[in-house]
Amino acid sequence: MPETRGTDWTDAEVRAAVDSYFDMLRKELRGESFNKAAENRRLQGVIGRTRTAIEFKHQNISAVLIEAKAIPIDGYKPMRNAQGKLRSIVLERYNEDEPLRRLMLESVEDSARTPTRLVARPDLLIPSDPPSIDLAALRPHEKHLGRFVDYQRLEAQRRDLGLAGELAVMAYERTSLEAMGLSKLANRVEHIAQTRGDGLGYDVLSFEPNGKEKFIEVKTTKSIKQLPFFVTRNEVEFSTEAGNHFHLYRLFHFGKPKNGFYSLRGPLTQVARLDPVVFEGRPAEVQ
């Protein structure tokens, strides 16, 4: 295969990269093992592109799938600048691949896969910096992808997964305070969503080492760090009222060997990019 460095990707090359990505994604959703590096080398031999070029193309595919509200492959950080040809081919293939979408639905809805066993292992929650989101803004004609199910929202609505994440944060906060010799504060950590009800704008009450309150809202995904999270109007308003006492903990890779989380502190209107995706409606007053 002749070297194609510096030339535009052909339709055949793009389709080969998309086929490769979707095959790996299908295996991941089934829980089967695969080797990304080996697949990259195989694809190099097929299309003559470099390892880096193929890696970047697979990251572009992750970005397109996230835009389509799908679940991407774990390990391919989404990258913008996906060419129009790639985006069209990815969405076309995704729309046609009903078995893949069925696997994705099973992945986000299967309660048997809820990782509650990790609740007692707060050491597996590894603090991380917030991700640098590198997704291109959707073009006007791409905003209306109504034929696609929003798998990201379906996962976010799973109460069992959310509860597992909250319990993990409870254990993490208590363990952290205990490690600093602050047993009295550790004993005061409270699962607010359970003791006072879900709807106050936060899930866990914890404390800073100096005794100041921390109001923690927990958002949990089994997928990658760059997946968006969903917040309610009540949570946004409470974050403004609580100011720097408010913390959003975003758990990712939950249920995998090493969970991670990052935190956003302060009003969500200042520390997050919030896109309105749901509106409450009622009939307009007739004039």
Backbone as a ProteinNet text record, in pm:
[ID]
protein_1_A
[PRIMARY]
MPETRGTDWTDAEVRAAVDSYFDMLRKELRGESFNKAAENRRLQGVIGRTRTAIEFKHQNISAVLIEAKAIPIDGYKPMRNAQGKLRSIVLERYNEDEPLRRLMLESVEDSARTPTRLVARPDLLIPSDPPSIDLAALRPHEKHLGRFVDYQRLEAQRRDLGLAGELAVMAYERTSLEAMGLSKLANRVEHIAQTRGDGLGYDVLSFEPNGKEKFIEVKTTKSIKQLPFFVTRNEVEFSTEAGNHFHLYRLFHFGKPKNGFYSLRGPLTQVARLDPVVFEGRPAEVQ
[TERTIARY]
84.7	0	88.2	77.3	159.3	123.8	221.5	201.3	109.5	10.5	-86.7	-77.8	31.7	48	32	-45.2	-60.5	-171.3	-239	-348.2	-482.3	-586.3	-719.3	-763.7	-841.6	-893.8	-1001.5	-995.9	-1098	-1218.6	-1329.4	-1448.9	-1418.2	-1341.8	-1310.3	-1227.6	-1133.4	-1051.1	-1134.4	-1222.2	-1307.8	-1399.1	-1456.8	-1546.8	-1471.2	-1347.2	-1267	-1242.4	-1215	-1192.7	-1320.9	-1433.2	-1562.2	-1597.5	-1576.2	-1601.7	-1517.5	-1391.5	-1301	-1351	-1390.1	-1438.2	-1565.1	-1660.4	-1787.7	-1769.4	-1677.4	-1649.6	-1596.3	-1505.6	-1452.3	-1560.5	-1645.2	-1752.9	-1849.5	-1880.1	-1970.9	-1911.6	-1783.4	-1718.4	-1720.8	-1695.7	-1695.6	-1833.7	-1937.4	-2072.9	-2111.8	-2052.8	-2079.3	-1993.8	-1897.8	-1808.2	-1693.9	-1668	-1559.2	-1430.3	-1317.4	-1188.9	-1143.3	-1067.1	-1007.4	-886.2	-801.5	-675.1	-675.1	-684.7	-689.7	-562.5	-447.4	-320.9	-310.8	-353.4	-348.6	-443.1	-560	-654.9	-600.6	-530.9	-469.5	-366.2	-282.3	-180.5	-244.8	-352.4	-421.9	-473	-530.9	-586.2	-476.6	-362.3	-249.8	-216.4	-218.7	-187.6	-294.3	-416.9	-527.4	-533.2	-515.1	-535.4	-407.6	-299.2	-173.3	-159.7	-247.7	-237.9	-152.9	-100.8	-13.3	-94.9	-25.4	-89.5	-159.1	-88.9	-144.6	-267.7	-263.6	-377.5	-500.4	-479.6	-591	-645.5	-555.1	-597.2	-682.8	-638.3	-712.7	-848.3	-852.7	-980.5	-1077.6	-1028.2	-1114.4	-1163.8	-1080.6	-1124.4	-1231.7	-1217.6	-1321.5	-1454.6	-1448	-1570.3	-1636.5	-1556.4	-1611.9	-1688.3	-1631.9	-1695.9	-1830.5	-1835.5	-1960.6	-2065.8	-2026.1	-2121.1	-2174.7	-2090	-2138.1	-2239	-2213.5	-2309	-2442.8	-2438	-2559.2	-2623.7	-2573.8	-2627.3	-2602.8	-2497.8	-2461.3	-2351.1	-2312	-2204.6	-2081.8	-1970.7	-1851.5	-1765.9	-1659.5	-1563.7	-1486.9	-1469.5	-1388.8	-1242.3	-1178.2	-1036	-1004.3	-1105.3	-1082.1	-1139.1	-1053.7	-1095.6	-1154.2	-1277.4	-1339.8	-1262.4	-1239.6	-1167.5	-1251.1	-1247	-1326.4	-1259.5	-1306.8	-1254.5	-1281.4	-1391.9	-1428.6	-1476.2	-1416.7	-1454.8	-1600.8	-1666.2	-1806	-1828.2	-1732.2	-1742.2	-1748.2	-1661.6	-1659	-1789.6	-1835.4	-1958.4	-2075.9	-2088.1	-2197.7	-2191.6	-2071.8	-2057.2	-2084	-2036.8	-2060.6	-2210.2	-2279.7	-2422.2	-2503.3	-2462.5	-2529.7	-2514.5	-2392	-2365.8	-2437.1	-2435.6	-2500.5	-2651.3	-2709.4	-2852.5	-2892.2	-2805.7	-2836.4	-2809.1	-2726.2	-2681.4	-2773.1	-2891	-2987.5	-2935.7	-2863.6	-2809.1	-2711.9	-2631.5	-2539.8	-2618	-2721.7	-2801.4	-2874.8	-2913.3	-2977	-2878.3	-2753.8	-2649.9	-2626	-2631.6	-2610.6	-2723.4	-2846.4	-2959.9	-2946	-2905.5	-2885.3	-2775.9	-2674.8	-2562.5	-2605.2	-2692	-2728.9	-2849.2	-2927.3	-3047.7	-3036.1	-2936.2	-2926	-2892.3	-2992	-2969.5	-2877	-2863.7	-2774.7	-2629.4	-2600.3	-2463.4	-2432.9	-2528.9	-2505.3	-2394.2	-2290	-2171.2	-2182.2	-2290.1	-2306.5	-2197.3	-2133.2	-2028.1	-1911	-1899.7	-1787.5	-1814.8	-1936.2	-1970.4	-1877.3	-1837.9	-1751.7	-1604.4	-1573.6	-1435	-1412.1	-1416.2	-1395.8	-1257	-1161.8	-1026.8	-1023.7	-1129.6	-1133.2	-1182.2	-1227.4	-1264.8	-1139.6	-1086.9	-961.7	-991.9	-952.4	-976.3	-905.6	-968	-915.3	-949.7	-876.6	-909.7	-1029.2	-1111.3	-1220.8	-1165.1	-1240.6	-1190.7	-1190	-1102.1	-1103.3	-1190.6	-1313.4	-1407.9	-1368	-1349.2	-1300.6	-1398.4	-1525.3	-1628	-1670.7	-1680.4	-1724.4	-1873.2	-1914	-2056.4	-2133	-2254	-2335.7	-2375.2	-2375.2	-2421.7	-2574.1	-2635.9	-2781.5	-2856.6	-2815.6	-2890.8	-2862.4	-2765.2	-2732.8	-2793.5	-2858.2	-2916.3	-3039.8	-3106.3	-3231.9	-3207.9	-3147.9	-3119.4	-3225.9	-3352.1	-3462.4	-3469.3	-3407.3	-3415.6	-3326.6	-3242.4	-3150.8	-3203.3	-3193.5	-3226.6	-3114.5	-3150.8	-3051.5	-3007.3	-2907.2	-2860.5	-2791.9	-2733.4	-2668.7	-2773	-2886.8	-2992.8	-3054.2	-3072.5	-3127.4	-3041.4	-2910.1	-2821.6	-2832.9	-2838.3	-2844.7	-2972.4	-3079.1	-3206.9	-3214.3	-3112.8	-3115.1	-3093.2	-3196.4	-3187.4	-3092.1	-3085.4	-2995.8	-2849.6	-2815.5	-2678.4	-2648.4	-2745.3	-2726.7	-2708.6	-2787.5	-2776.2	-2639.6	-2591.9	-2460	-2351.9	-2362.1	-2264.3	-2269.8	-2390.5	-2405	-2345.5	-2368.8	-2314.6	-2162.7	-2109.1	-1963.1	-1903.9	-1972.4	-1924.9	-1935.6	-2043.5	-2056.3	-1935.4	-1901.5	-1788.7	-1657.5	-1642.5	-1520	-1503.3	-1610	-1602.7	-1571.6	-1636.5	-1611.7	-1468.5	-1423.4	-1287.1	-1184.2	-1208	-1113.6	-1103.8	-1217	-1216.3	-1153.7	-1182.1	-1120.4	-968.7	-920	-775.8	-708.1	-784.2	-729.8	-750	-800.1	-823.1	-946.1	-1040.4	-1160.8	-1282	-1278.7	-1383.8	-1519.9	-1522	-1649.9	-1718.2	-1638.7	-1695.9	-1737.1	-1655.5	-1686.2	-1820.8	-1847.3	-1973.2	-2094	-2069.3	-2179.3	-2210.3	-2129.5	-2158	-2294.3	-2379.7	-2519.2	-2563.5	-2636.6	-2692.5	-2826.9	-2822.1	-2938.6	-3049.9	-3012.9	-3113.7	-3198.4	-3143.9	-3216.6	-3284.9	-3216.8	-3270.2	-3369.5	-3353	-3440.8	-3517.7	-3490.2	-3562.4	-3478.7	-3512.2	-3440.4	-3508.1	-3442.3	-3503.5	-3459.8	-3365.5	-3316	-3206.7	-3159	-3054.7	-2917.8	-2907.1	-2779.9	-2809.5	-2711.1	-2731.6	-2662.9	-2545	-2463.2	-2418.2	-2432	-2377.1	-2245.4	-2136.5	-2006.4	-1944.2	-1815.2	-1751.7	-1608.2	-1566.2	-1426.9	-1351.1	-1219.8	-1143.3	-1164.9	-1199.8	-1222.7	-1366.4	-1445.4	-1581.1	-1688.4	-1649.5	-1749.7	-1822.5	-1950.5	-2033.8	-1999	-2012.9	-2000.2	-2131.4	-2197.6	-2320.6	-2284.4	-2292.7	-2241.9	-2356.9	-2361.9	-2452	-2370.3	-2420.3	-2344.7	-2405.8	-2322.8	-2363.8	-2273.3	-2332.3	-2255	-2275.5	-2166.5	-2172.3	-2072.5	-2107.1	-2013.1	-1921.4	-1948.7	-1876	-1760.1	-1717.9	-1594.8	-1612	-1500.9	-1494.9	-1560.8	-1552.9	-1600.7	-1750.9	-1821.1	-1964.6	-2033.5	-2130.5	-2198.1	-2282	-2309.7	-2397	-2524.3	-2627.7	-2756.9	-2788.5	-2830.1	-2867.5	-3006.2	-3077.2	-3210.5	-3203.9	-3313.2	-3321.6	-3302.8	-3359.9	-3347.3	-3201.3	-3126.2	-2985.1	-2903.7	-2935.7	-2865.7	-2895.1	-3021.4	-3057.9	-2994.3	-2994.1	-2933.4	-2782.9	-2717.8	-2573.2	-2542.2	-2632.4	-2613.5	-2631.6	-2733.1	-2757.3	-2642	-2590	-2485.4	-2348.2	-2329.4	-2200.5	-2087.7	-1976.9	-1860.1	-1876.6	-1990.9	-2018.9	-2074.1	-2112.5	-2169.7	-2059.4	-2069	-1974.3	-2052.7	-2022.5	-2074.8	-1964.6	-1989.6	-1895.6	-1941.7	-1858.5	-1890.1	-1808.9	-1876.9	-1811.3	-1814.2	-1702.1	-1695	-1621.6	-1636	-1580.3	-1631.5	-1750.6	-1801	-1828.3	-1776.9	-1791	-1674.5	-1578.6	-1460	-1346.2	-1235.9	-1130.2	-1086.5	-1083.4	-1044.5	-1146.2	-1237.3	-1330.5	-1254.7	-1306.6	-1251.8	-1363.7	-1328.6	-1427.4	-1356.1	-1430	-1381.3	-1490.6	-1451.9	-1548.6	-1549.3	-1666.8	-1686.1	-1739.8	-1673.3	-1711.9	-1768	-1884	-1944	-2068.6	-2129.1	-2250.3	-2228.8	-2319.1	-2303.8	-2309.3	-2376.3	-2381.3	-2244.2	-2151.6	-2018.1	-1912.9	-1932.8	-1828.3	-1862.4	-1979.9	-2018.7	-2084.1	-2076	-2150.5	-2284.4	-2391.3	-2524.2	-2604.4	-2650.8	-2733.1	-2875.8	-2976.1	-3115.3	-3162.1	-3196.2	-3238.6	-3380.8	-3439.8	-3576.9	-3649.7	-3772.1	-3853.3	-3985.3	-4034.8	-4167.2	-4266.7	-4371.7	-4465.3	-4609.4	-4686.6	-4831	-4893	-5021.9	-5084.5	-5064.4	-5038.1	-5021.9	-5158.5	-5160.8	-5285	-5336.4	-5458.6	-5518.5	-5547	-5501	-5522.2	-5658.2
-119.8	0	124.8	211.5	332.2	428.7	507.7	607.8	718.2	755.4	856.3	982	999.3	1114.8	1245	1340.3	1472.2	1481.4	1371.3	1374.1	1365.3	1413.9	1404.7	1259.7	1231.4	1096.2	1070.4	956.3	917.6	860.1	846.2	785.5	644.7	570.3	432.7	428.9	520.7	524.8	563.6	662	705	590.4	522.3	411.1	298	275.9	172.7	210.5	339.3	385.7	376	409.9	402.7	257.5	169	26.6	-26.4	12.4	-30.2	15.8	142.2	199.4	128.2	111.5	49.6	-95.6	-166.7	-304.7	-308	-215.3	-209.5	-167.8	-72.9	-27.4	-141.8	-220.4	-333.9	-432.2	-457.9	-549.5	-493	-363.1	-301.8	-308.9	-284.4	-290.4	-431.5	-530.4	-671	-717.6	-635.6	-675.4	-762.1	-762	-841.5	-759.1	-826.6	-758.2	-733.8	-626.7	-598.4	-510.7	-503.2	-431.3	-314.4	-192.7	-74.3	-59	-85.1	-68.5	-167.8	-292	-392.6	-356.6	-304.9	-265.5	-146.9	-56.1	56.3	6.2	-88.4	-142.3	-213.1	-286.2	-354.2	-252.8	-142.4	-42	31.7	50.1	110.1	29.3	-101.9	-188	-186.8	-153.9	-153.3	-23.6	91	219.5	301.4	260.7	330.6	460	484.1	603.2	575.5	681.3	664.6	632	583.9	553.3	675.9	791.2	915	959.8	949.4	991.5	905.6	777.6	687	713.4	735.4	765.1	891.7	994.5	1119.6	1100.4	1018.1	993.6	921.8	826.5	757	853.6	948.8	1049.6	1140.5	1172.1	1248.2	1173.9	1042.3	961.1	965.7	962.4	975.5	1106.5	1214.6	1345.5	1346.4	1287.2	1283.5	1201.5	1089.1	1005.6	1076.1	1151.8	1226.5	1331.2	1397.7	1494.2	1427.5	1301.4	1226.2	1162.8	1195.2	1146.5	997.7	946.8	805.9	790.1	665.6	632.9	593.1	666.5	636.1	528	490.5	395.2	459.7	385.2	431.9	437.8	550.7	559.1	643.3	676	765.1	902.7	990.9	1124.9	1196.1	1247.2	1314.2	1439	1450.4	1564.2	1626.7	1759.5	1831.5	1827.1	1916.1	1929.4	1806.4	1737.2	1624.6	1678.2	1627.8	1674.3	1636.8	1715.3	1688.9	1549.6	1500.3	1365.5	1261.9	1276.3	1180.9	1187.4	1307.5	1320.5	1255.1	1278.4	1220.5	1068.9	1013.9	868.7	806	870.6	817.3	815.1	925.8	933.4	838.1	823.9	729.5	586.7	552	416.3	392.8	490.7	479.1	462.4	536.4	528.6	392.5	331.5	201.7	83.5	104	-8.3	-27.1	-83.7	-105.6	-202.6	-309.9	-399	-327.2	-233.9	-158.1	-69.8	-5	81.1	-1.7	-122.9	-210.1	-247.2	-274.5	-302.4	-181	-62.4	59.9	77.9	47.7	57.9	-40.6	-162.6	-261.4	-216	-152.6	-107.3	-2.5	90.2	199.1	166	59.9	28.1	-96	-178.4	-305.6	-282.1	-296.8	-272.9	-376.4	-492.3	-595.5	-551.8	-448.7	-401.3	-284.8	-248.6	-137.5	-173	-92.7	-127.8	-94.2	-138.5	-107.9	-171.7	-274.1	-340.6	-246.7	-137.6	-47	59.9	60.4	163.6	158.5	39	23.5	44.9	87.5	107.3	252.1	344.3	485.3	512.5	420.6	440	432.1	377.3	366.7	494.9	591.3	720.8	807.6	823.7	895.6	1039.2	1140.3	1279.7	1312.6	1394.6	1429	1574	1632.8	1767.4	1759.4	1862.5	1864.6	1850.9	1788.4	1769.5	1898.8	1904.8	2014.3	1970.1	2020.1	1976.6	2032.7	1943.7	1983.6	1938.1	1972	1932.5	2052.8	2034.4	2144	2168.4	2292.6	2324.1	2258.3	2209.9	2147.9	2251.2	2207.5	2295.3	2296.5	2401.9	2414	2290.3	2229.7	2116.5	1989.6	1993.4	1875.1	1878.7	1988.2	1997.4	1910.2	1883.9	1811.4	1666	1590.7	1449.8	1365.2	1391.4	1328.4	1178.7	1124	979.8	903	972.9	907.2	912.9	801	796.6	864.9	939	1005.9	908	826.4	725.2	788.3	903.9	973.1	1012.2	1062	1099.9	976.2	869.6	746.5	696.8	700.3	656.2	750.3	879.3	977.9	963.6	909.2	894.6	767.7	683.7	559.9	590.6	569.5	601.2	507.2	380.3	286	324.6	369.6	413.6	542.4	633.5	757.1	731.4	638.9	605.2	544.6	456.8	396.1	502.2	601.2	709.2	793	821.6	900.5	828	696.8	619.4	613.3	607.3	606.6	739.5	849.6	980.9	992.7	940.7	939	870.4	752.7	677.5	752	815.5	889.7	1008	1083.1	1200.5	1160.5	1057.9	1013.5	963.6	885.1	831.9	944	1044.7	1156.5	1234.2	1259.2	1332.7	1249.8	1120	1031	1032.8	1032.7	1030.3	1157.4	1265.3	1390.7	1402.3	1294.7	1295.7	1373.3	1387.6	1467.5	1376.1	1285.8	1185.4	1248.2	1354.2	1417.1	1471.6	1534.6	1583.4	1467.1	1360.8	1243.7	1184.5	1181.2	1124.6	1211	1335.6	1427.1	1430.4	1361.3	1354.1	1286.8	1346.8	1301.7	1284.1	1175.3	1148	1221	1347.6	1435.2	1383.1	1329.2	1280.2	1169.3	1098.7	991.3	1038.7	1122.3	1161.5	1277.3	1365.7	1482.1	1491.1	1398.6	1396.8	1445.2	1395	1428.8	1549.7	1660.6	1779.6	1907.2	1895.6	2014.1	2085.5	2020.8	2082.9	2023.4	1928.2	1858.1	1723.7	1634	1496.3	1463.5	1520.8	1485.5	1612.3	1610.8	1718.8	1669.2	1738.9	1705	1833.1	1825.2	1939.3	1957.8	2084.2	2118.3	2087.5	2075	2051	2156.5	2279.1	2385.6	2385.1	2286.2	2272.7	2336.2	2410.2	2472.3	2366	2391	2292.5	2281.8	2160.8	2132.5	2069.7	2133.4	2078.6	2011.4	1881	1805.3	1746.7	1782.4	1719.6	1617.5	1493.2	1383.9	1346.3	1339.1	1296.4	1180.3	1067.8	945.5	889	848.7	779	663.9	559.2	448.5	476.6	584.6	616.3	711.9	783.1	860.7	994.3	1051.7	1178.5	1292.6	1289.2	1401.1	1396.9	1292.8	1287.6	1400.5	1469.5	1577.6	1523.7	1608.8	1571.6	1653.8	1611.4	1678.7	1735.8	1860.3	1924.2	1985	1993.1	2051	2200.9	2267.2	2410	2433.3	2343.9	2356.3	2346.4	2254	2237.8	2360.5	2414.9	2536.1	2652	2669.3	2778.9	2761.9	2637.5	2615.2	2642.6	2605.1	2628.7	2777.3	2860.3	3005.1	3053.9	3000.2	3037.9	2995.1	2874.1	2819.6	2875.9	2927.8	2986.6	2884.9	2922.5	2834.9	2715.4	2707.4	2589.3	2475.2	2507.5	2406.4	2336	2203.4	2123.6	2024.5	2018.1	1911.7	1809.1	1685.1	1576.1	1495.6	1491.7	1414.1	1284.3	1174	1043.3	985.1	932.1	869.5	736.5	653.7	518.2	441	475.4	414.5	266.1	184.8	40.3	-26.3	52.4	-1.5	-6.4	-73	-93.5	32.4	144.4	269.9	377.8	403.6	514.4	646.4	744.9	878.7	976.3	1092.9	1198.5	1332.9	1431.3	1568.8	1651.2	1765.2	1848.7	1989.2	2047.9	2187.2	2259.3	2366.3	2437.1	2574.2	2604.3	2735.2	2729.5	2843.5	2848.5	2782.1	2694.8	2622	2715.2	2828	2924.7	2984.4	2970.8	3026.7	2920.8	2798.5	2696.3	2589	2599	2500.7	2571.8	2508.8	2558.6	2487.3	2560.4	2502.2	2527.4	2419.2	2430.6	2388.2	2473.1	2435.4	2327.1	2211.7	2101.6	2055.4	2098.1	2061.5	2186	2205.5	2317.8	2266.2	2332.7	2302.3	2387.8	2327.5	2402.2	2392.5	2491.1	2493.5	2584.9	2573.7	2656.4	2805.3	2876.1	3021.9	3086.4	3199	3270.9	3326	3296.3	3342.8	3492.3	3566.5	3711.6	3745
0	0	0	-102	-108	3.8	46.8	152.2	101	183.7	142.9	226.8	297.8	384.8	306.6	367.3	308	205.8	174	77	149.5	83.5	142	150.2	255.5	270.7	164.7	101.7	4.6	78.5	7.5	66.6	115.9	37.7	74.8	203.7	218.1	339	461	443.4	554.5	596.4	499.1	532.4	602.9	563	629.8	775.7	801.5	939	1020.9	958	1027.8	1057.9	959.5	981.2	1096.3	1098	1204	1340.2	1349.6	1476.1	1521.7	1430.7	1468.7	1510.6	1448	1488.6	1631.5	1665	1801.5	1900	1860.2	1947.1	1976.7	1876.4	1896.3	1997.2	1986.2	2080.7	2221.8	2234.2	2366.7	2431	2352.2	2405.1	2446.9	2381.2	2416.6	2533.6	2573.5	2680.9	2634.4	2502.8	2447.3	2445.7	2458.8	2456.4	2312.1	2292.3	2161.6	2183.8	2082.7	2094.3	1996.5	2051.2	1964.6	1881.4	1944.1	1872.7	1757.1	1781.7	1675.7	1562.4	1596.4	1493.1	1413.6	1480.6	1410.6	1310.5	1354.9	1263.6	1144.9	1169.6	1060.1	958.7	1010.6	921.4	844.6	906.3	834.7	709.3	723.9	609.8	502.4	540.2	444.9	365.7	435.6	367	352.9	418	399.7	476.6	574	656.7	780	842.2	957.6	1082.8	1184.7	1312.7	1368.9	1363.7	1418.7	1341.7	1209.6	1127.6	1157.3	1172.7	1201.5	1342.3	1436.2	1573.2	1575.5	1505	1501.9	1435.6	1330.8	1262.8	1355.7	1433.1	1529.3	1637.5	1676.1	1773.2	1712.4	1582.5	1513.4	1515.9	1498.2	1497.8	1635.7	1741.8	1876.7	1891.4	1839.4	1849.1	1777.4	1659.2	1583.1	1657.5	1715.3	1788.1	1912.4	1981.1	2097.3	2053	1940.7	1887.4	1856.9	1815.8	1781.4	1904.5	2025.5	2152.5	2172.6	2109.3	2122.5	2226.4	2251.2	2344.7	2263.8	2273.8	2193.6	2257.9	2188.4	2243.2	2357.8	2463.6	2575.3	2530.6	2550.2	2517.8	2396.1	2314.7	2200.4	2234.8	2284.6	2323	2202	2214.5	2099.4	2057.8	1928.3	1872.3	1761.7	1756	1657.6	1520.5	1433.9	1297.3	1211.9	1241.7	1156.8	1022.1	913.8	781.6	754.2	669.1	637.3	582.6	506.5	450.2	561.2	659.7	771.3	849	881.8	960.1	887.8	760	682.8	682.5	664.6	658.7	795.2	901.7	1036.5	1066.8	1041.6	1072.3	984.6	859.7	770.2	822.1	858.5	908.2	1041.6	1128.6	1259.3	1243.1	1150.7	1126.5	1071.8	995.1	932.8	1024.9	1126.4	1209.5	1330.6	1306.1	1414.2	1520.6	1484.3	1587.6	1682.5	1629.8	1715	1811.9	1762.6	1849.7	1955.4	1921	2019.4	2129.5	2091.1	2190.7	2279.8	2219.6	2296.4	2397.5	2355.9	2446.1	2562.2	2532.1	2637.3	2733.9	2680.4	2762.4	2864.4	2824.8	2914.9	3001.9	2966.7	3043.5	3130	3108.9	3179.9	3326.4	3414.6	3557.3	3619.1	3555	3608.9	3603.9	3521.7	3509.1	3603.7	3686.7	3778.6	3876.3	3884.6	3962.7	4111.4	4179.3	4320.9	4405.8	4356.9	4433.5	4461.1	4384.4	4402.5	4507.6	4562.2	4659.4	4779.6	4819.1	4937.6	4904.6	4783.2	4742.8	4702.3	4798.1	4763.6	4708.2	4734.5	4682.3	4530.9	4471	4326	4258.6	4337.8	4281.8	4274.1	4156.5	4137.1	4093.4	4173.2	4132.8	4001.9	3921.6	3789.2	3758.4	3666.1	3619.1	3524.6	3518.1	3420	3279.4	3190.7	3054.2	2975.3	2879.2	2783.6	2667.9	2664.5	2563.3	2428.3	2332.6	2201.2	2094.5	2115.2	2018.8	1937.4	1808.1	1722.1	1743.4	1730.7	1742.9	1628.6	1659.4	1556	1451.1	1328.3	1222.2	1224.5	1172.3	1181	1135.6	1025	974	1053.3	1143.9	1221.6	1361.8	1396.3	1529	1542.7	1432.4	1437.9	1398.3	1487.6	1462.1	1531.5	1498.8	1569	1553	1451.1	1429.6	1525.4	1601	1692.8	1835.7	1905	2046.9	2125.4	2229.6	2313.8	2423	2391.6	2485.3	2606.1	2586.9	2699.2	2804	2759.5	2853.2	2918.3	2841.5	2898.3	3013.3	2995.6	3102.8	3222.2	3195.6	3303.4	3385.4	3325.3	3394.4	3478.4	3472.2	3549.7	3697.1	3776.2	3918	3990.8	3948.2	4015.9	3996.8	3877.6	3852.1	3928.5	3929.5	4004	4152.4	4207	4348.9	4379.6	4292.3	4313	4316.3	4227.6	4226.3	4352.5	4398.5	4521.6	4642.1	4650.2	4761.6	4755.4	4634.1	4618.3	4665.3	4633.2	4677.1	4828.4	4885.6	5031.4	5094.9	5044.6	5099.1	5078.8	4960.9	4930.3	5025	5047.4	5134	5277.9	5325.8	5461.9	5479	5382.2	5389.1	5384.6	5299.4	5287.2	5418.1	5480.2	5606.5	5718.4	5720	5818.9	5805	5681.6	5656.6	5706.9	5718.8	5772.5	5922.9	5983.6	6127.1	6168.5	6076.3	6102.7	6114.3	6211.1	6226.4	6254.5	6333.2	6366	6240.6	6152.5	6027.6	5938.2	5935.2	5852.9	5893	6022.9	6071.9	6036.8	6002	5968.1	5818	5737.3	5593.6	5575.9	5496	5488.1	5342.8	5319.6	5187.7	5177	5145.5	5146.2	5055.5	4939.4	4845.5	4906.2	5006.2	5072.8	5201.1	5277.6	5408.6	5402.2	5303.4	5296	5164.6	5074.7	4948.5	4831.7	4713.4	4591.1	4527.1	4523	4465.4	4532.6	4627	4695.5	4616.4	4509.4	4428.4	4450.2	4543.3	4565.5	4629.9	4626.1	4671.3	4802.9	4825.4	4941.3	5013.8	5145.1	5227.3	5286.7	5255.5	5312	5367.5	5399.9	5466.4	5419	5415.9	5394.3	5524.3	5517.9	5641.3	5749.2	5708	5806.4	5860.5	5819.3	5869.7	5784.7	5679.7	5593.6	5512.6	5486.7	5417.8	5268.9	5217.3	5074.5	5029	4935.1	4879.3	4746.9	4742.3	4627.3	4545.8	4419.5	4323.8	4245.2	4235.4	4174.7	4040	3937.5	3804.8	3762.9	3726.2	3704.7	3564.5	3501	3373.3	3372.9	3301.8	3283	3164.2	3094.3	2971.8	2999.9	2897.6	2903.3	2974	3008	3080.3	3004.2	2871.6	2789.7	2763.8	2808.3	2785.8	2863.2	2804.3	2876.4	2991.7	3090.6	3201	3192.2	3263.1	3259.7	3397.2	3401.2	3527.3	3513	3625.7	3625.2	3653.1	3625.7	3656	3805.7	3887.2	4032	4076	4013.8	4048.9	4008.7	3892.7	3847.8	3942.3	3978.9	4068.4	4206.1	4256.7	4387.4	4383.5	4273.6	4263.6	4271.2	4219.2	4227.5	4371.1	4439.2	4578.1	4668.8	4645.7	4732.6	4700.4	4581.1	4543.6	4550.3	4612.6	4619.2	4712.3	4779.2	4861.4	4775.2	4650.4	4561	4482.2	4473.4	4395.9	4311.1	4182.7	4099.1	4081.3	4122.9	4103.7	3982.8	3880.2	3760.1	3764.4	3792.8	3794.8	3654.6	3609.4	3477.3	3487.2	3384.2	3386.4	3508.2	3553.4	3676.1	3654.3	3746.6	3735.4	3667.2	3621.1	3556.8	3658.5	3628.2	3728.9	3801.2	3732.8	3796.8	3761.9	3856.8	3836.4	3841.3	3773.8	3786.3	3815.9	3865.6	3878.1	3871.7	3823	3831.6	3899.6	3952.7	4022.8	3964.7	3962.3	3923.2	4045.6	4086.8	4208.5	4176.1	4234.2	4216.5	4129.9	4102.2	4019.7	3883.5	3846.6	3720.2	3600.5	3615.3	3506	3477.3	3571.5	3554.9	3523.3	3571.3	3557.7	3454.8	3391.4	3290.3	3172.9	3057.4	2941.7	2941.1	2962.7	2975.5	2848.8	2786.4	2666.7	2700.6	2674.9	2703.7	2606.4	2660.5	2573.7	2602.4	2714.6	2748.6	2798	2753.6	2797.8	2854.2	2956.4	3009.2	2934.8	2880.7	2798.7	2847	2811.8	2838.3	2732.6	2710.7	2607.1	2632.3	2525.8	2537.4	2557.5	2623.8	2647.3	2514.6	2487.4	2360.8	2371.7	2274.1	2274.6	2213.8
[MASK]
+++++++++++++++++++++++++++++++++++++++++++++++++++++++++++++++++++++++++++++++++++++++++++++++++++++++++++++++++++++++++++++++++++++++++++++++++++++++++++++++++++++++++++++++++++++++++++++++++++++++++++++++++++++++++++++++++++++++++++++++++++++++++++++++++++++++++++++++++++++++++++++++

